[in-house]
mmCIF file of N, CA and C and ligand atoms in Angstrom:
data_model
loop_
_atom_site.group_PDB
_atom_site.id
_atom_site.type_symbol
_atom_site.label_atom_id
_atom_site.label_comp_id
_atom_site.label_asym_id
_atom_site.label_seq_id
_atom_site.Cartn_x
_atom_site.Cartn_y
_atom_site.Cartn_z
ATOM 1 N N MET A 1 52.627 -29.652 -15.722
ATOM 2 C CA MET A 1 51.252 -29.140 -15.804
ATOM 3 C C MET A 1 50.275 -30.293 -15.626
ATOM 4 N N PRO A 2 49.262 -30.114 -14.759
ATOM 5 C CA PRO A 2 48.308 -31.206 -14.533
ATOM 6 C C PRO A 2 47.502 -31.511 -15.793
ATOM 7 N N ALA A 3 47.031 -32.761 -15.868
ATOM 8 C CA ALA A 3 46.265 -33.182 -17.036
ATOM 9 C C ALA A 3 44.978 -32.386 -17.147
ATOM 10 N N VAL A 4 44.577 -32.118 -18.360
ATOM 11 C CA VAL A 4 43.316 -31.403 -18.608
ATOM 12 C C VAL A 4 42.250 -32.434 -18.940
ATOM 13 N N ARG A 5 41.119 -32.347 -18.263
ATOM 14 C CA ARG A 5 40.009 -33.282 -18.516
ATOM 15 C C ARG A 5 38.860 -32.533 -19.169
ATOM 16 N N ARG A 6 38.180 -33.221 -20.054
ATOM 17 C CA ARG A 6 36.997 -32.645 -20.703
ATOM 18 C C ARG A 6 35.763 -33.264 -20.092
ATOM 19 N N PHE A 7 34.691 -32.488 -19.978
ATOM 20 C CA PHE A 7 33.430 -33.044 -19.509
ATOM 21 C C PHE A 7 32.272 -32.325 -20.203
ATOM 22 N N GLY A 8 31.156 -32.984 -20.309
ATOM 23 C CA GLY A 8 29.994 -32.398 -20.966
ATOM 24 C C GLY A 8 29.094 -31.689 -19.970
ATOM 25 N N VAL A 9 28.464 -30.618 -20.395
ATOM 26 C CA VAL A 9 27.532 -29.878 -19.541
ATOM 27 C C VAL A 9 26.203 -29.768 -20.289
ATOM 28 N N SER A 10 25.125 -30.148 -19.630
ATOM 29 C CA SER A 10 23.797 -30.029 -20.252
ATOM 30 C C SER A 10 23.058 -28.842 -19.660
ATOM 31 N N MET A 11 22.425 -28.065 -20.526
ATOM 32 C CA MET A 11 21.565 -26.966 -20.061
ATOM 33 C C MET A 11 20.594 -26.613 -21.177
ATOM 34 N N SER A 12 19.554 -25.876 -20.831
ATOM 35 C CA SER A 12 18.556 -25.499 -21.834
ATOM 36 C C SER A 12 19.194 -24.550 -22.851
ATOM 37 N N SER A 13 18.648 -24.555 -24.078
ATOM 38 C CA SER A 13 19.232 -23.692 -25.111
ATOM 39 C C SER A 13 19.071 -22.210 -24.751
ATOM 40 N N ASP A 14 17.999 -21.837 -24.051
ATOM 41 C CA ASP A 14 17.825 -20.440 -23.609
ATOM 42 C C ASP A 14 18.941 -20.028 -22.656
ATOM 43 N N LEU A 15 19.216 -20.909 -21.700
ATOM 44 C CA LEU A 15 20.261 -20.617 -20.714
ATOM 45 C C LEU A 15 21.624 -20.531 -21.408
ATOM 46 N N LEU A 16 21.872 -21.444 -22.336
ATOM 47 C CA LEU A 16 23.148 -21.451 -23.055
ATOM 48 C C LEU A 16 23.304 -20.185 -23.905
ATOM 49 N N ARG A 17 22.213 -19.746 -24.575
ATOM 50 C CA ARG A 17 22.273 -18.508 -25.376
ATOM 51 C C ARG A 17 22.595 -17.305 -24.482
ATOM 52 N N ALA A 18 21.931 -17.227 -23.320
ATOM 53 C CA ALA A 18 22.176 -16.113 -22.385
ATOM 54 C C ALA A 18 23.627 -16.158 -21.886
ATOM 55 N N PHE A 19 24.114 -17.358 -21.599
ATOM 56 C CA PHE A 19 25.498 -17.537 -21.134
ATOM 57 C C PHE A 19 26.478 -17.087 -22.223
ATOM 58 N N ASP A 20 26.232 -17.508 -23.468
ATOM 59 C CA ASP A 20 27.111 -17.142 -24.580
ATOM 60 C C ASP A 20 27.146 -15.628 -24.796
ATOM 61 N N ARG A 21 25.966 -14.967 -24.686
ATOM 62 C CA ARG A 21 25.930 -13.500 -24.842
ATOM 63 C C ARG A 21 26.758 -12.831 -23.743
ATOM 64 N N LEU A 22 26.577 -13.312 -22.502
ATOM 65 C CA LEU A 22 27.293 -12.730 -21.368
ATOM 66 C C LEU A 22 28.804 -12.896 -21.496
ATOM 67 N N ILE A 23 29.252 -14.105 -21.815
ATOM 68 C CA ILE A 23 30.707 -14.331 -21.859
ATOM 69 C C ILE A 23 31.343 -13.601 -23.045
ATOM 70 N N LYS A 24 30.562 -13.385 -24.113
ATOM 71 C CA LYS A 24 31.075 -12.606 -25.251
ATOM 72 C C LYS A 24 31.290 -11.155 -24.815
ATOM 73 N N ARG A 25 30.283 -10.600 -24.095
ATOM 74 C CA ARG A 25 30.403 -9.221 -23.595
ATOM 75 C C ARG A 25 31.581 -9.078 -22.648
ATOM 76 N N LYS A 26 31.822 -10.126 -21.855
ATOM 77 C CA LYS A 26 32.904 -10.056 -20.870
ATOM 78 C C LYS A 26 34.267 -10.353 -21.478
ATOM 79 N N GLY A 27 34.287 -10.737 -22.752
ATOM 80 C CA GLY A 27 35.556 -10.914 -23.449
ATOM 81 C C GLY A 27 36.163 -12.303 -23.383
ATOM 82 N N TYR A 28 35.402 -13.284 -22.951
ATOM 83 C CA TYR A 28 35.943 -14.651 -22.943
ATOM 84 C C TYR A 28 36.032 -15.172 -24.368
ATOM 85 N N LYS A 29 37.086 -15.933 -24.647
ATOM 86 C CA LYS A 29 37.276 -16.474 -25.998
ATOM 87 C C LYS A 29 36.421 -17.706 -26.225
ATOM 88 N N ASN A 30 36.147 -18.440 -25.166
ATOM 89 C CA ASN A 30 35.323 -19.647 -25.307
ATOM 90 C C ASN A 30 34.658 -20.003 -23.975
ATOM 91 N N ARG A 31 33.734 -20.952 -24.042
ATOM 92 C CA ARG A 31 32.974 -21.364 -22.851
ATOM 93 C C ARG A 31 33.883 -21.974 -21.781
ATOM 94 N N SER A 32 34.887 -22.746 -22.203
ATOM 95 C CA SER A 32 35.767 -23.409 -21.223
ATOM 96 C C SER A 32 36.449 -22.383 -20.320
ATOM 97 N N GLU A 33 36.932 -21.299 -20.951
ATOM 98 C CA GLU A 33 37.628 -20.254 -20.196
ATOM 99 C C GLU A 33 36.671 -19.634 -19.158
ATOM 100 N N ALA A 34 35.442 -19.370 -19.578
ATOM 101 C CA ALA A 34 34.450 -18.775 -18.679
ATOM 102 C C ALA A 34 34.089 -19.735 -17.550
ATOM 103 N N ILE A 35 33.899 -20.996 -17.884
ATOM 104 C CA ILE A 35 33.514 -21.986 -16.861
ATOM 105 C C ILE A 35 34.650 -22.181 -15.857
ATOM 106 N N ARG A 36 35.896 -22.174 -16.318
ATOM 107 C CA ARG A 36 37.041 -22.291 -15.383
ATOM 108 C C ARG A 36 37.029 -21.137 -14.379
ATOM 109 N N ASP A 37 36.766 -19.906 -14.848
ATOM 110 C CA ASP A 37 36.716 -18.753 -13.946
ATOM 111 C C ASP A 37 35.566 -18.875 -12.949
ATOM 112 N N ILE A 38 34.421 -19.364 -13.428
ATOM 113 C CA ILE A 38 33.265 -19.525 -12.541
ATOM 114 C C ILE A 38 33.574 -20.561 -11.456
ATOM 115 N N VAL A 39 34.225 -21.649 -11.843
ATOM 116 C CA VAL A 39 34.575 -22.703 -10.868
ATOM 117 C C VAL A 39 35.573 -22.159 -9.841
ATOM 118 N N ARG A 40 36.585 -21.399 -10.307
ATOM 119 C CA ARG A 40 37.565 -20.815 -9.380
ATOM 120 C C ARG A 40 36.883 -19.858 -8.406
ATOM 121 N N ASP A 41 35.972 -19.042 -8.928
ATOM 122 C CA ASP A 41 35.250 -18.090 -8.081
ATOM 123 C C ASP A 41 34.442 -18.827 -7.008
ATOM 124 N N LEU A 42 33.816 -19.908 -7.399
ATOM 125 C CA LEU A 42 33.031 -20.712 -6.453
ATOM 126 C C LEU A 42 33.940 -21.312 -5.375
ATOM 127 N N LEU A 43 35.126 -21.793 -5.792
ATOM 128 C CA LEU A 43 36.077 -22.366 -4.832
ATOM 129 C C LEU A 43 36.574 -21.306 -3.853
ATOM 130 N N VAL A 44 36.864 -20.102 -4.360
ATOM 131 C CA VAL A 44 37.340 -19.014 -3.487
ATOM 132 C C VAL A 44 36.245 -18.635 -2.498
ATOM 133 N N ARG A 45 35.005 -18.518 -2.991
ATOM 134 C CA ARG A 45 33.901 -18.144 -2.089
ATOM 135 C C ARG A 45 33.693 -19.207 -1.022
ATOM 136 N N ASN A 46 33.854 -20.469 -1.393
ATOM 137 C CA ASN A 46 33.713 -21.549 -0.419
ATOM 138 C C ASN A 46 34.826 -21.485 0.624
ATOM 139 N N GLU A 47 36.048 -21.180 0.149
ATOM 140 C CA GLU A 47 37.194 -21.042 1.054
ATOM 141 C C GLU A 47 36.906 -19.920 2.054
ATOM 142 N N TRP A 48 36.261 -18.858 1.569
ATOM 143 C CA TRP A 48 35.938 -17.722 2.415
ATOM 144 C C TRP A 48 34.962 -18.073 3.516
ATOM 145 N N GLU A 49 34.070 -19.025 3.218
ATOM 146 C CA GLU A 49 33.059 -19.387 4.211
ATOM 147 C C GLU A 49 33.648 -20.257 5.322
ATOM 148 N N GLU A 50 34.814 -20.873 5.043
ATOM 149 C CA GLU A 50 35.454 -21.713 6.059
ATOM 150 C C GLU A 50 36.455 -20.845 6.808
ATOM 151 N N SER A 51 36.103 -20.491 8.043
ATOM 152 C CA SER A 51 36.847 -19.470 8.772
ATOM 153 C C SER A 51 38.287 -19.855 9.132
ATOM 154 N N ASP A 52 38.640 -21.136 9.081
ATOM 155 C CA ASP A 52 40.008 -21.493 9.458
ATOM 156 C C ASP A 52 40.986 -21.411 8.281
ATOM 157 N N GLN A 53 40.472 -21.145 7.087
ATOM 158 C CA GLN A 53 41.337 -21.014 5.915
ATOM 159 C C GLN A 53 41.952 -19.615 5.875
ATOM 160 N N GLU A 54 43.231 -19.534 5.466
ATOM 161 C CA GLU A 54 43.839 -18.215 5.313
ATOM 162 C C GLU A 54 43.389 -17.608 3.985
ATOM 163 N N VAL A 55 42.937 -16.373 4.049
ATOM 164 C CA VAL A 55 42.460 -15.687 2.852
ATOM 165 C C VAL A 55 43.093 -14.297 2.803
ATOM 166 N N MET A 56 42.840 -13.585 1.723
ATOM 167 C CA MET A 56 43.324 -12.214 1.610
ATOM 168 C C MET A 56 42.173 -11.312 1.220
ATOM 169 N N GLY A 57 42.273 -10.060 1.615
ATOM 170 C CA GLY A 57 41.246 -9.098 1.261
ATOM 171 C C GLY A 57 41.879 -7.751 0.965
ATOM 172 N N ALA A 58 41.242 -6.999 0.071
ATOM 173 C CA ALA A 58 41.670 -5.625 -0.215
ATOM 174 C C ALA A 58 40.518 -4.712 0.180
ATOM 175 N N VAL A 59 40.794 -3.861 1.175
ATOM 176 C CA VAL A 59 39.764 -2.941 1.669
ATOM 177 C C VAL A 59 40.043 -1.573 1.052
ATOM 178 N N THR A 60 39.082 -1.051 0.329
ATOM 179 C CA THR A 60 39.232 0.266 -0.294
ATOM 180 C C THR A 60 38.337 1.263 0.435
ATOM 181 N N LEU A 61 38.911 2.408 0.794
ATOM 182 C CA LEU A 61 38.193 3.428 1.570
ATOM 183 C C LEU A 61 38.315 4.785 0.898
ATOM 184 N N LEU A 62 37.240 5.528 0.920
ATOM 185 C CA LEU A 62 37.260 6.907 0.432
ATOM 186 C C LEU A 62 36.851 7.796 1.604
ATOM 187 N N TYR A 63 37.658 8.812 1.892
ATOM 188 C CA TYR A 63 37.315 9.708 3.001
ATOM 189 C C TYR A 63 37.922 11.090 2.809
ATOM 190 N N ASP A 64 37.367 12.043 3.561
ATOM 191 C CA ASP A 64 37.884 13.411 3.577
ATOM 192 C C ASP A 64 38.851 13.491 4.756
ATOM 193 N N HIS A 65 40.116 13.766 4.481
ATOM 194 C CA HIS A 65 41.111 13.724 5.566
ATOM 195 C C HIS A 65 40.931 14.858 6.578
ATOM 196 N N GLU A 66 40.080 15.838 6.227
ATOM 197 C CA GLU A 66 39.851 16.947 7.160
ATOM 198 C C GLU A 66 38.638 16.708 8.063
ATOM 199 N N THR A 67 37.929 15.603 7.831
ATOM 200 C CA THR A 67 36.743 15.297 8.635
ATOM 201 C C THR A 67 37.148 14.486 9.864
ATOM 202 N N GLY A 68 36.847 15.023 11.035
ATOM 203 C CA GLY A 68 37.125 14.305 12.279
ATOM 204 C C GLY A 68 38.582 13.876 12.368
ATOM 205 N N HIS A 69 38.777 12.643 12.837
ATOM 206 C CA HIS A 69 40.134 12.119 12.991
ATOM 207 C C HIS A 69 40.291 10.852 12.161
ATOM 208 N N VAL A 70 39.754 10.876 10.950
ATOM 209 C CA VAL A 70 39.754 9.658 10.124
ATOM 210 C C VAL A 70 41.158 9.083 9.905
ATOM 211 N N PRO A 71 42.146 9.894 9.448
ATOM 212 C CA PRO A 71 43.470 9.301 9.195
ATOM 213 C C PRO A 71 44.071 8.667 10.454
ATOM 214 N N GLU A 72 43.932 9.356 11.600
ATOM 215 C CA GLU A 72 44.496 8.827 12.854
ATOM 216 C C GLU A 72 43.775 7.540 13.268
ATOM 217 N N THR A 73 42.448 7.537 13.150
ATOM 218 C CA THR A 73 41.668 6.352 13.537
ATOM 219 C C THR A 73 42.053 5.159 12.667
ATOM 220 N N LEU A 74 42.168 5.387 11.359
ATOM 221 C CA LEU A 74 42.512 4.288 10.447
ATOM 222 C C LEU A 74 43.920 3.767 10.731
ATOM 223 N N THR A 75 44.849 4.682 11.036
ATOM 224 C CA THR A 75 46.223 4.265 11.349
ATOM 225 C C THR A 75 46.260 3.471 12.652
ATOM 226 N N ASP A 76 45.537 3.936 13.676
ATOM 227 C CA ASP A 76 45.477 3.212 14.958
ATOM 228 C C ASP A 76 44.936 1.793 14.762
ATOM 229 N N LEU A 77 43.857 1.686 13.985
ATOM 230 C CA LEU A 77 43.256 0.372 13.725
ATOM 231 C C LEU A 77 44.265 -0.570 13.067
ATOM 232 N N GLN A 78 45.029 -0.047 12.118
ATOM 233 C CA GLN A 78 45.997 -0.886 11.401
ATOM 234 C C GLN A 78 47.165 -1.297 12.301
ATOM 235 N N HIS A 79 47.612 -0.365 13.185
ATOM 236 C CA HIS A 79 48.714 -0.723 14.092
ATOM 237 C C HIS A 79 48.270 -1.801 15.083
ATOM 238 N N ARG A 80 47.012 -1.724 15.524
ATOM 239 C CA ARG A 80 46.503 -2.729 16.470
ATOM 240 C C ARG A 80 46.431 -4.114 15.833
ATOM 241 N N GLN A 81 46.272 -4.161 14.507
ATOM 242 C CA GLN A 81 46.149 -5.444 13.789
ATOM 243 C C GLN A 81 47.352 -5.647 12.863
ATOM 244 N N HIS A 82 48.526 -5.149 13.263
ATOM 245 C CA HIS A 82 49.674 -5.128 12.348
ATOM 246 C C HIS A 82 50.066 -6.493 11.795
ATOM 247 N N ASP A 83 49.782 -7.568 12.544
ATOM 248 C CA ASP A 83 50.112 -8.917 12.060
ATOM 249 C C ASP A 83 49.321 -9.272 10.807
ATOM 250 N N ALA A 84 48.129 -8.711 10.692
ATOM 251 C CA ALA A 84 47.245 -9.066 9.572
ATOM 252 C C ALA A 84 47.319 -8.067 8.420
ATOM 253 N N ILE A 85 47.878 -6.880 8.678
ATOM 254 C CA ILE A 85 47.937 -5.861 7.626
ATOM 255 C C ILE A 85 49.188 -6.086 6.782
ATOM 256 N N VAL A 86 48.991 -6.291 5.488
ATOM 257 C CA VAL A 86 50.130 -6.550 4.594
ATOM 258 C C VAL A 86 50.725 -5.234 4.103
ATOM 259 N N CYS A 87 49.894 -4.338 3.607
ATOM 260 C CA CYS A 87 50.366 -3.045 3.119
ATOM 261 C C CYS A 87 49.180 -2.118 2.891
ATOM 262 N N SER A 88 49.478 -0.861 2.646
ATOM 263 C CA SER A 88 48.405 0.066 2.302
ATOM 264 C C SER A 88 48.922 1.080 1.294
ATOM 265 N N THR A 89 48.001 1.574 0.491
ATOM 266 C CA THR A 89 48.336 2.583 -0.515
ATOM 267 C C THR A 89 47.406 3.773 -0.317
ATOM 268 N N HIS A 90 47.971 4.946 -0.330
ATOM 269 C CA HIS A 90 47.178 6.159 -0.113
ATOM 270 C C HIS A 90 47.293 7.063 -1.338
ATOM 271 N N VAL A 91 46.150 7.501 -1.844
ATOM 272 C CA VAL A 91 46.135 8.412 -2.992
ATOM 273 C C VAL A 91 45.430 9.699 -2.561
ATOM 274 N N HIS A 92 46.083 10.844 -2.722
ATOM 275 C CA HIS A 92 45.442 12.131 -2.448
ATOM 276 C C HIS A 92 44.665 12.506 -3.706
ATOM 277 N N MET A 93 43.355 12.286 -3.709
ATOM 278 C CA MET A 93 42.557 12.436 -4.929
ATOM 279 C C MET A 93 42.365 13.892 -5.337
ATOM 280 N N ASP A 94 42.135 14.738 -4.357
ATOM 281 C CA ASP A 94 42.012 16.181 -4.606
ATOM 282 C C ASP A 94 42.355 16.890 -3.295
ATOM 283 N N GLN A 95 41.954 18.144 -3.135
ATOM 284 C CA GLN A 95 42.287 18.903 -1.920
ATOM 285 C C GLN A 95 41.779 18.234 -0.641
ATOM 286 N N HIS A 96 40.654 17.516 -0.735
ATOM 287 C CA HIS A 96 40.007 16.965 0.461
ATOM 288 C C HIS A 96 39.993 15.435 0.538
ATOM 289 N N ASN A 97 39.737 14.800 -0.613
ATOM 290 C CA ASN A 97 39.473 13.359 -0.605
ATOM 291 C C ASN A 97 40.711 12.489 -0.738
ATOM 292 N N CYS A 98 40.690 11.420 0.041
ATOM 293 C CA CYS A 98 41.764 10.433 0.008
ATOM 294 C C CYS A 98 41.176 9.077 -0.351
ATOM 295 N N LEU A 99 41.921 8.313 -1.113
ATOM 296 C CA LEU A 99 41.553 6.932 -1.435
ATOM 297 C C LEU A 99 42.639 6.044 -0.847
ATOM 298 N N GLU A 100 42.213 5.079 -0.038
ATOM 299 C CA GLU A 100 43.192 4.197 0.586
ATOM 300 C C GLU A 100 42.793 2.749 0.332
ATOM 301 N N THR A 101 43.776 1.934 -0.032
ATOM 302 C CA THR A 101 43.530 0.501 -0.184
ATOM 303 C C THR A 101 44.454 -0.230 0.783
ATOM 304 N N ILE A 102 43.871 -1.074 1.612
ATOM 305 C CA ILE A 102 44.614 -1.786 2.643
ATOM 306 C C ILE A 102 44.484 -3.283 2.380
ATOM 307 N N VAL A 103 45.609 -3.959 2.263
ATOM 308 C CA VAL A 103 45.599 -5.405 2.002
ATOM 309 C C VAL A 103 45.715 -6.138 3.332
ATOM 310 N N VAL A 104 44.790 -7.059 3.561
ATOM 311 C CA VAL A 104 44.695 -7.770 4.841
ATOM 312 C C VAL A 104 44.799 -9.272 4.580
ATOM 313 N N ARG A 105 45.502 -9.972 5.499
ATOM 314 C CA ARG A 105 45.677 -11.424 5.365
ATOM 315 C C ARG A 105 45.333 -12.096 6.683
ATOM 316 N N GLY A 106 44.606 -13.197 6.623
ATOM 317 C CA GLY A 106 44.261 -13.923 7.850
ATOM 318 C C GLY A 106 43.096 -14.858 7.587
ATOM 319 N N THR A 107 42.497 -15.359 8.652
ATOM 320 C CA THR A 107 41.296 -16.173 8.463
ATOM 321 C C THR A 107 40.194 -15.247 7.945
ATOM 322 N N SER A 108 39.182 -15.806 7.336
ATOM 323 C CA SER A 108 38.123 -14.954 6.778
ATOM 324 C C SER A 108 37.461 -14.135 7.872
ATOM 325 N N ARG A 109 37.380 -14.705 9.093
ATOM 326 C CA ARG A 109 36.760 -13.977 10.205
ATOM 327 C C ARG A 109 37.589 -12.732 10.547
ATOM 328 N N VAL A 110 38.928 -12.912 10.618
ATOM 329 C CA VAL A 110 39.819 -11.783 10.935
ATOM 330 C C VAL A 110 39.738 -10.711 9.852
ATOM 331 N N VAL A 111 39.813 -11.139 8.594
ATOM 332 C CA VAL A 111 39.788 -10.175 7.481
ATOM 333 C C VAL A 111 38.463 -9.418 7.472
ATOM 334 N N ARG A 112 37.350 -10.135 7.672
ATOM 335 C CA ARG A 112 36.021 -9.511 7.685
ATOM 336 C C ARG A 112 35.904 -8.501 8.838
ATOM 337 N N THR A 113 36.401 -8.888 10.026
ATOM 338 C CA THR A 113 36.315 -8.020 11.203
ATOM 339 C C THR A 113 37.109 -6.725 10.993
ATOM 340 N N ILE A 114 38.346 -6.863 10.482
ATOM 341 C CA ILE A 114 39.179 -5.674 10.246
ATOM 342 C C ILE A 114 38.521 -4.784 9.192
ATOM 343 N N ALA A 115 38.017 -5.403 8.118
ATOM 344 C CA ALA A 115 37.356 -4.625 7.053
ATOM 345 C C ALA A 115 36.157 -3.869 7.617
ATOM 346 N N ASP A 116 35.364 -4.541 8.449
ATOM 347 C CA ASP A 116 34.186 -3.885 9.035
ATOM 348 C C ASP A 116 34.597 -2.699 9.904
ATOM 349 N N GLN A 117 35.665 -2.878 10.694
ATOM 350 C CA GLN A 117 36.132 -1.780 11.555
ATOM 351 C C GLN A 117 36.584 -0.585 10.718
ATOM 352 N N LEU A 118 37.354 -0.864 9.656
ATOM 353 C CA LEU A 118 37.845 0.221 8.801
ATOM 354 C C LEU A 118 36.685 0.918 8.093
ATOM 355 N N LEU A 119 35.774 0.125 7.534
ATOM 356 C CA LEU A 119 34.670 0.680 6.738
ATOM 357 C C LEU A 119 33.656 1.440 7.588
ATOM 358 N N SER A 120 33.525 1.049 8.869
ATOM 359 C CA SER A 120 32.536 1.723 9.717
ATOM 360 C C SER A 120 33.121 2.925 10.450
ATOM 361 N N THR A 121 34.405 3.222 10.189
ATOM 362 C CA THR A 121 35.028 4.389 10.822
ATOM 363 C C THR A 121 34.265 5.646 10.417
ATOM 364 N N ARG A 122 33.914 6.436 11.410
ATOM 365 C CA ARG A 122 33.155 7.656 11.155
ATOM 366 C C ARG A 122 33.940 8.591 10.242
ATOM 367 N N GLY A 123 33.324 9.011 9.158
ATOM 368 C CA GLY A 123 33.998 9.894 8.202
ATOM 369 C C GLY A 123 34.364 9.179 6.909
ATOM 370 N N VAL A 124 34.338 7.841 6.934
ATOM 371 C CA VAL A 124 34.585 7.098 5.694
ATOM 372 C C VAL A 124 33.318 7.193 4.847
ATOM 373 N N LYS A 125 33.461 7.759 3.641
ATOM 374 C CA LYS A 125 32.299 8.029 2.798
ATOM 375 C C LYS A 125 31.843 6.810 2.016
ATOM 376 N N HIS A 126 32.804 6.022 1.574
ATOM 377 C CA HIS A 126 32.468 4.891 0.713
ATOM 378 C C HIS A 126 33.617 3.893 0.758
ATOM 379 N N GLY A 127 33.312 2.656 0.451
ATOM 380 C CA GLY A 127 34.376 1.667 0.422
ATOM 381 C C GLY A 127 33.830 0.272 0.299
ATOM 382 N N GLY A 128 34.724 -0.693 0.361
ATOM 383 C CA GLY A 128 34.282 -2.071 0.252
ATOM 384 C C GLY A 128 35.445 -3.028 0.411
ATOM 385 N N LEU A 129 35.092 -4.287 0.581
ATOM 386 C CA LEU A 129 36.092 -5.358 0.723
ATOM 387 C C LEU A 129 36.004 -6.260 -0.489
ATOM 388 N N VAL A 130 37.129 -6.490 -1.120
ATOM 389 C CA VAL A 130 37.208 -7.510 -2.170
ATOM 390 C C VAL A 130 37.987 -8.657 -1.559
ATOM 391 N N SER A 131 37.316 -9.780 -1.415
ATOM 392 C CA SER A 131 37.962 -10.922 -0.775
ATOM 393 C C SER A 131 38.443 -11.900 -1.827
ATOM 394 N N THR A 132 39.591 -12.465 -1.542
ATOM 395 C CA THR A 132 40.118 -13.448 -2.481
ATOM 396 C C THR A 132 40.879 -14.524 -1.715
ATOM 397 N N SER A 133 41.433 -15.434 -2.452
ATOM 398 C CA SER A 133 42.178 -16.549 -1.874
ATOM 399 C C SER A 133 43.661 -16.186 -1.839
ATOM 400 N N THR A 134 44.441 -16.922 -1.071
ATOM 401 C CA THR A 134 45.887 -16.745 -1.150
ATOM 402 C C THR A 134 46.415 -17.375 -2.431
ATOM 403 N N GLY A 135 45.576 -18.161 -3.081
ATOM 404 C CA GLY A 135 45.973 -18.813 -4.336
ATOM 405 C C GLY A 135 46.604 -20.175 -4.120
ATOM 406 N N ARG A 136 47.016 -20.453 -2.880
ATOM 407 C CA ARG A 136 47.724 -21.723 -2.605
ATOM 408 C C ARG A 136 46.833 -22.946 -2.729
ATOM 409 N N THR A 137 45.557 -22.783 -2.417
ATOM 410 C CA THR A 137 44.672 -23.950 -2.445
ATOM 411 C C THR A 137 43.957 -24.084 -3.788
ATOM 412 N N LEU A 138 44.206 -23.116 -4.685
ATOM 413 C CA LEU A 138 43.519 -23.172 -5.992
ATOM 414 C C LEU A 138 44.362 -23.919 -7.009
ATOM 415 N N PRO A 139 43.756 -24.884 -7.709
ATOM 416 C CA PRO A 139 44.510 -25.570 -8.755
ATOM 417 C C PRO A 139 44.727 -24.664 -9.979
HETATM 418 NI NI1 NI B 1 45.313 12.000 1.210
#
């Protein structure tokens, strides 16, 4: 396990009080735990901005399978990008609505492009991309 280093952080007491209230609501046990998560999040977001880094994304889509050709269009899109598609999960929510989550791997540009294509498919009611790191570059 790598060595743990301590460092001091200066901020106004108002900012610190607001931070303490927030991390308590979010369930953090202490400031160090919260700051570590914030630093990791910043590193992942930075990795995302560098297009040559490999990243991962989870695209979640909600659609009515009886509207247009949504299932066929989404399947065609995934087959065309099969190298980048890791897996997908389909949930039949009720008689009409489907929830699908598609895991995508590649450069941030590739993941963003595939997510945009899936999300802009006509008939998709709602959805979004959660982008993350492969974890390999994170300490
Ligand atoms: Ni379904």
